[in-house]
PDB file of C-alpha atoms in Angstrom:
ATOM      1  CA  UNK Z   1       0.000   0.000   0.000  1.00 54.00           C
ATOM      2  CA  UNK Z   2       2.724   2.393   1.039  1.00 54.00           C
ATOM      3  CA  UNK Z   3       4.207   1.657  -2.789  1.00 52.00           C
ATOM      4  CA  UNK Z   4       1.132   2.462  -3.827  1.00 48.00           C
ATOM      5  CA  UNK Z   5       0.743   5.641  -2.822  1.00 45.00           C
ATOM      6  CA  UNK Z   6       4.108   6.886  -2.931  1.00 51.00           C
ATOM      7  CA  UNK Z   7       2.995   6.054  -7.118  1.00 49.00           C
ATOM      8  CA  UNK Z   8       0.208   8.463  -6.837  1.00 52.00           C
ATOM      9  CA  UNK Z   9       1.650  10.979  -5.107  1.00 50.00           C
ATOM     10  CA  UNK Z  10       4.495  11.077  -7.945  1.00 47.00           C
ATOM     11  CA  UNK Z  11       1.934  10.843 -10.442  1.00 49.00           C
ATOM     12  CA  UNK Z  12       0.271  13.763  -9.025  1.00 49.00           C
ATOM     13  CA  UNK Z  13       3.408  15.922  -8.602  1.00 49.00           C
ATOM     14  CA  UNK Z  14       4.313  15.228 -12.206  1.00 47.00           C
ATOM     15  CA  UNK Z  15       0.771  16.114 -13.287  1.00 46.00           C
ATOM     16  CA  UNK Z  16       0.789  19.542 -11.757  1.00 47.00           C
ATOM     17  CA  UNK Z  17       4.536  20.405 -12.904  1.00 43.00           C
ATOM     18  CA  UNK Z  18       2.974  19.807 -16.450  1.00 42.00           C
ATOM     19  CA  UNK Z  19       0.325  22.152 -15.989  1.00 44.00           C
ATOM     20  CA  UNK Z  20       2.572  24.850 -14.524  1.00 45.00           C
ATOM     21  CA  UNK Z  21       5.058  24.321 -17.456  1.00 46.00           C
ATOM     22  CA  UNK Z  22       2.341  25.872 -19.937  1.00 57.00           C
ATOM     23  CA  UNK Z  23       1.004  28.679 -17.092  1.00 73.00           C
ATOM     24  CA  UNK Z  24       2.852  31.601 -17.250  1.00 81.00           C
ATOM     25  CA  UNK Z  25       2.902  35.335 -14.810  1.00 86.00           C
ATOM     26  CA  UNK Z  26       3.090  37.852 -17.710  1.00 86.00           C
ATOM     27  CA  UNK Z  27       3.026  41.850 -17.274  1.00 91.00           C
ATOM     28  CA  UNK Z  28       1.268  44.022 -20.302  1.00 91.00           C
ATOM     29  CA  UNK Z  29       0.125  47.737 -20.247  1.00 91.00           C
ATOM     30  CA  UNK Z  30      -0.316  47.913 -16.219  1.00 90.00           C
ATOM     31  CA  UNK Z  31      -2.197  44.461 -16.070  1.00 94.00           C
ATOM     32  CA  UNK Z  32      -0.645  40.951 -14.981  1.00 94.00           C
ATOM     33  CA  UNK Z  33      -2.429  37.964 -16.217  1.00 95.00           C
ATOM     34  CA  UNK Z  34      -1.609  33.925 -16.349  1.00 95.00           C
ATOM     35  CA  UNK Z  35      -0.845  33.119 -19.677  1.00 95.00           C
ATOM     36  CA  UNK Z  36      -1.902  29.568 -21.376  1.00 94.00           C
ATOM     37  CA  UNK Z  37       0.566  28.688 -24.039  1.00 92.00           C
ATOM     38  CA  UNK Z  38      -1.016  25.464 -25.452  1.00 93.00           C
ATOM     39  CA  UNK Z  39      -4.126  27.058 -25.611  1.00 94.00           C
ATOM     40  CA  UNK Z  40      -2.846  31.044 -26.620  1.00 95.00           C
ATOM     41  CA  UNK Z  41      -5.120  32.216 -23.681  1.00 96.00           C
ATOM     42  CA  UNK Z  42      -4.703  34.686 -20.849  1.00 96.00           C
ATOM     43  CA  UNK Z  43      -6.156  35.850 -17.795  1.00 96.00           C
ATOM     44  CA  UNK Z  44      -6.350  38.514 -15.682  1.00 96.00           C
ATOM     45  CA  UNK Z  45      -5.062  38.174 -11.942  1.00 94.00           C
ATOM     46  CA  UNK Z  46      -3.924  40.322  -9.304  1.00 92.00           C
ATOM     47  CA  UNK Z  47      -0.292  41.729  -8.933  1.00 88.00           C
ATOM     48  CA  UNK Z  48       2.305  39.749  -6.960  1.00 82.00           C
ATOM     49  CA  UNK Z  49       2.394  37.345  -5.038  1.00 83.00           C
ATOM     50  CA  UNK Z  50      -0.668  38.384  -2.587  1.00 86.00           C
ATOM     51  CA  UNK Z  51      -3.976  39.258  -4.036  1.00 85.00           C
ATOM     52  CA  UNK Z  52      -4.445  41.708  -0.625  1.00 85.00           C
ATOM     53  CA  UNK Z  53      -1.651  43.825  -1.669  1.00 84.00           C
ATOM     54  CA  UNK Z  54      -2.762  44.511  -5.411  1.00 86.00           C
ATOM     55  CA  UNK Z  55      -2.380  48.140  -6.303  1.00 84.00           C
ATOM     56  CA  UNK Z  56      -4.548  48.803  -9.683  1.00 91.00           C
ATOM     57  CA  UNK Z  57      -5.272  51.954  -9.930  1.00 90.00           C
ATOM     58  CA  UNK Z  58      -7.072  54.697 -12.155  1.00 91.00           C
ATOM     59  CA  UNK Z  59      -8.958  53.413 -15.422  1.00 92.00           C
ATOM     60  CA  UNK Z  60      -8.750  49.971 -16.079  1.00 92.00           C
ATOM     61  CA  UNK Z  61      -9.068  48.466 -19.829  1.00 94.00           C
ATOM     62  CA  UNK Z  62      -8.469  45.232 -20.548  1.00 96.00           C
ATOM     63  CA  UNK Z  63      -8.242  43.835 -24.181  1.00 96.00           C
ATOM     64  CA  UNK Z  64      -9.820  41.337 -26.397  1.00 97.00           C
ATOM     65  CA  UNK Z  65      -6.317  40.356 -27.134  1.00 96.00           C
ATOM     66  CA  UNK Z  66      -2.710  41.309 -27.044  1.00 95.00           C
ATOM     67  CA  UNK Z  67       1.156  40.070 -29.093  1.00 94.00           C
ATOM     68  CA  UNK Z  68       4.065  38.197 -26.802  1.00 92.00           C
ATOM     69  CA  UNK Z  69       6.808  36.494 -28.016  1.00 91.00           C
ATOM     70  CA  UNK Z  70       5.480  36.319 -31.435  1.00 94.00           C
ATOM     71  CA  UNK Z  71       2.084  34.791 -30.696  1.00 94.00           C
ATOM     72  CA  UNK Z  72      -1.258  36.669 -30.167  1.00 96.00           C
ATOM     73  CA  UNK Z  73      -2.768  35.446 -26.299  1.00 96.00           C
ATOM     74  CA  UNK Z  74      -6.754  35.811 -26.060  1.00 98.00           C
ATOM     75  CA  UNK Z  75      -8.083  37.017 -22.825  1.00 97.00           C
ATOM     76  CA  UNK Z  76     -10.461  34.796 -21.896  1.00 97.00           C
ATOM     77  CA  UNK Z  77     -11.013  35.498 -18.198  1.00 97.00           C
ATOM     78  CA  UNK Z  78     -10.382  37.724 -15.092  1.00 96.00           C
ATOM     79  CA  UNK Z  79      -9.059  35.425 -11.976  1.00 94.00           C
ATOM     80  CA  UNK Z  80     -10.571  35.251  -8.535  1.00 92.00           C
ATOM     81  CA  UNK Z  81      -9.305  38.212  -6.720  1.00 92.00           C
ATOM     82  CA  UNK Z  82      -7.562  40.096  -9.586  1.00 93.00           C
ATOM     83  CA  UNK Z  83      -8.698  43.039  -8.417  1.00 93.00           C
ATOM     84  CA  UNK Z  84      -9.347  42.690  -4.603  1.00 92.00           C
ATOM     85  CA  UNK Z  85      -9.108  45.401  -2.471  1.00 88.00           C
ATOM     86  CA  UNK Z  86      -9.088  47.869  -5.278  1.00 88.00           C
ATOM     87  CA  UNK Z  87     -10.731  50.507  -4.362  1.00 87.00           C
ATOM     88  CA  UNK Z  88      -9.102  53.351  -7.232  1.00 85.00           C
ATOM     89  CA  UNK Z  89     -10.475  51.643 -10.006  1.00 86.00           C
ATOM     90  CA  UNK Z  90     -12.559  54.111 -12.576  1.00 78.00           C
TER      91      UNK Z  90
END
């Protein structure tokens, strides 16, 4: 059983390193978003580490879609929290 397990938990690990490989923390125009390479997707998310500590401010426009690295990323989404505690936002 203990075998067994340990296999999982492996499994696992290796499953979510995948997944991070195609995630990606990008900055554009005053917004940070999580970028999706296999699927040329992005979204929104706070800045930082911490989403209490996000500092948007002003007027906020987010785009249909936007050029890095040669490829065009769609946003698709704005994350939980991107912009918690954000209380400058026109």
């Amino acid at each position: 059983m203990k075998h067994f397990l340990r296999k999982i938990s492996l499994f696992a690990t290796a499953a979510m390193m995948t997944v991070a490989s195609y995630a990606q923390s990008f900055e554009y125009e005053g917004l940070n978003y999580i970028l999706d390479h296999e699927n040329e997707t992005a979204s929104v998310t706070y800045q930082g580490t911490d989403p209490e500590k996000n500092n948007y401010k002003g007027e906020i426009e987010i785009p249909v879609r936007f050029k890095y690295e040669g490829k065009y990323y769609y946003v698709t989404s704005i994350g939980e929290k991107a912009f918690y505690g954000c209380d400058s936002i026109v």
